[in-house]
């Protein structure tokens, strides 16, 4: 199931409207490696190509080290990454985007209920 996350940047900082839709496989997610698929579009719903995207995964509670993953663009505006979720529970994934014009943005989504392996 693809979940859509449209997040608005801090009101004090103008930001291009960027939509990041995500899908996490397998479903339901389990501890271990998951594939994260992103579809990134601009305000007119055109695919955003050539972005550099890094993912940062954090547990929803304090005390765990973050995990990181780089994405690759597999089609215009479609990006993939493999991420190792090291513990069961709820995760917050930060999407660090570097757009082709040099603009840097952050978006986030949650992966809830990661089950034990």
Coordinates of C-alpha atoms in Angstrom, one line a residue:
X1 CA 0.0 0.0 0.0
X2 CA 1.4 3.4 -1.0
X3 CA 1.1 6.1 1.6
X4 CA 1.2 9.7 0.7
X5 CA 3.1 12.2 2.8
X6 CA 2.7 15.8 1.9
X7 CA 4.6 17.8 4.5
X8 CA 4.9 21.5 4.7
X9 CA 8.2 23.1 5.6
X10 CA 8.6 25.4 8.5
X11 CA 6.4 28.5 7.8
X12 CA 9.4 30.8 8.3
X13 CA 11.3 29.2 5.4
X14 CA 9.8 29.2 1.9
X15 CA 10.1 25.8 0.3
X16 CA 9.1 24.3 -3.0
X17 CA 6.0 22.2 -2.8
X18 CA 7.3 18.6 -3.0
X19 CA 5.3 15.5 -2.5
X20 CA 6.9 12.3 -1.4
X21 CA 4.8 9.2 -1.7
X22 CA 6.3 6.1 -0.1
X23 CA 5.9 2.3 -0.1
X24 CA 7.7 -0.1 2.3
X25 CA 8.2 -3.7 1.4
X26 CA 7.6 -6.3 2.7
X27 CA 4.3 -5.6 4.3
X28 CA 3.9 -5.9 7.2
X29 CA 7.5 -4.7 7.8
X30 CA 9.8 -6.8 10.0
X31 CA 13.1 -6.3 11.6
X32 CA 15.8 -6.6 9.0
X33 CA 16.2 -5.3 5.5
X34 CA 13.2 -3.4 3.9
X35 CA 12.9 -1.8 0.5
X36 CA 11.7 1.7 0.5
X37 CA 10.2 3.1 -2.7
X38 CA 9.7 6.8 -3.1
X39 CA 7.8 8.7 -5.8
X40 CA 8.8 12.4 -5.7
X41 CA 6.7 15.0 -7.5
X42 CA 6.6 18.8 -7.7
X43 CA 3.6 21.1 -7.3
X44 CA 2.3 20.3 -10.8
X45 CA 2.6 16.5 -10.0
X46 CA 5.5 16.2 -12.5
X47 CA 8.3 13.7 -11.4
X48 CA 11.2 15.3 -9.7
X49 CA 14.3 13.9 -11.4
X50 CA 18.0 14.1 -10.5
X51 CA 17.4 14.6 -6.8
X52 CA 20.0 13.3 -4.3
X53 CA 18.0 11.5 -1.6
X54 CA 19.4 10.1 1.7
X55 CA 17.2 8.3 4.2
X56 CA 17.7 8.5 8.0
X57 CA 15.7 6.0 10.2
X58 CA 15.1 6.7 13.8
X59 CA 13.2 4.8 16.4
X60 CA 10.3 6.8 17.8
X61 CA 11.8 6.5 21.3
X62 CA 15.2 7.9 22.4
X63 CA 18.4 5.8 22.9
X64 CA 18.8 4.1 19.5
X65 CA 21.4 5.0 16.9
X66 CA 19.9 6.1 13.6
X67 CA 20.3 3.9 10.4
X68 CA 21.0 5.4 7.0
X69 CA 20.4 4.5 3.4
X70 CA 21.2 6.1 0.0
X71 CA 18.6 6.0 -2.8
X72 CA 19.0 5.4 -6.5
X73 CA 16.7 6.8 -9.1
X74 CA 15.2 3.9 -11.0
X75 CA 12.8 5.9 -13.2
X76 CA 11.9 9.6 -13.5
X77 CA 10.9 10.7 -10.0
X78 CA 11.1 7.1 -8.6
X79 CA 13.8 6.3 -6.1
X80 CA 14.6 3.0 -4.2
X81 CA 16.7 2.2 -1.1
X82 CA 17.3 -0.8 1.1
X83 CA 17.3 0.0 4.8
X84 CA 18.2 -2.2 7.7
X85 CA 15.6 -1.8 10.5
X86 CA 17.4 -3.0 13.5
X87 CA 14.6 -3.2 16.1
X88 CA 10.9 -3.9 16.4
X89 CA 8.7 -0.9 17.0
X90 CA 7.8 2.4 15.4
X91 CA 10.3 4.2 13.1
X92 CA 10.4 7.7 11.8
X93 CA 12.1 8.0 8.4
X94 CA 13.6 11.4 7.5
X95 CA 14.0 12.0 3.8
X96 CA 16.9 14.4 3.1
X97 CA 16.4 15.8 -0.5
X98 CA 19.0 17.8 -2.5
X99 CA 17.2 19.0 -5.6
X100 CA 19.0 19.6 -8.9
X101 CA 19.0 23.4 -8.4
X102 CA 20.7 23.1 -5.1
X103 CA 17.7 23.4 -2.8
X104 CA 17.8 21.2 0.2
X105 CA 14.5 19.9 1.8
X106 CA 13.5 17.4 4.5
X107 CA 10.3 15.4 4.6
X108 CA 9.4 12.5 6.9
X109 CA 7.1 9.5 7.2
X110 CA 6.5 6.8 9.8
X111 CA 6.8 3.0 9.6
X112 CA 4.6 1.8 12.4
X113 CA 4.6 -1.6 14.1
X114 CA 7.8 -3.1 12.7
X115 CA 7.5 -6.7 13.9
X116 CA 10.3 -8.9 15.3
X117 CA 12.2 -11.0 12.8

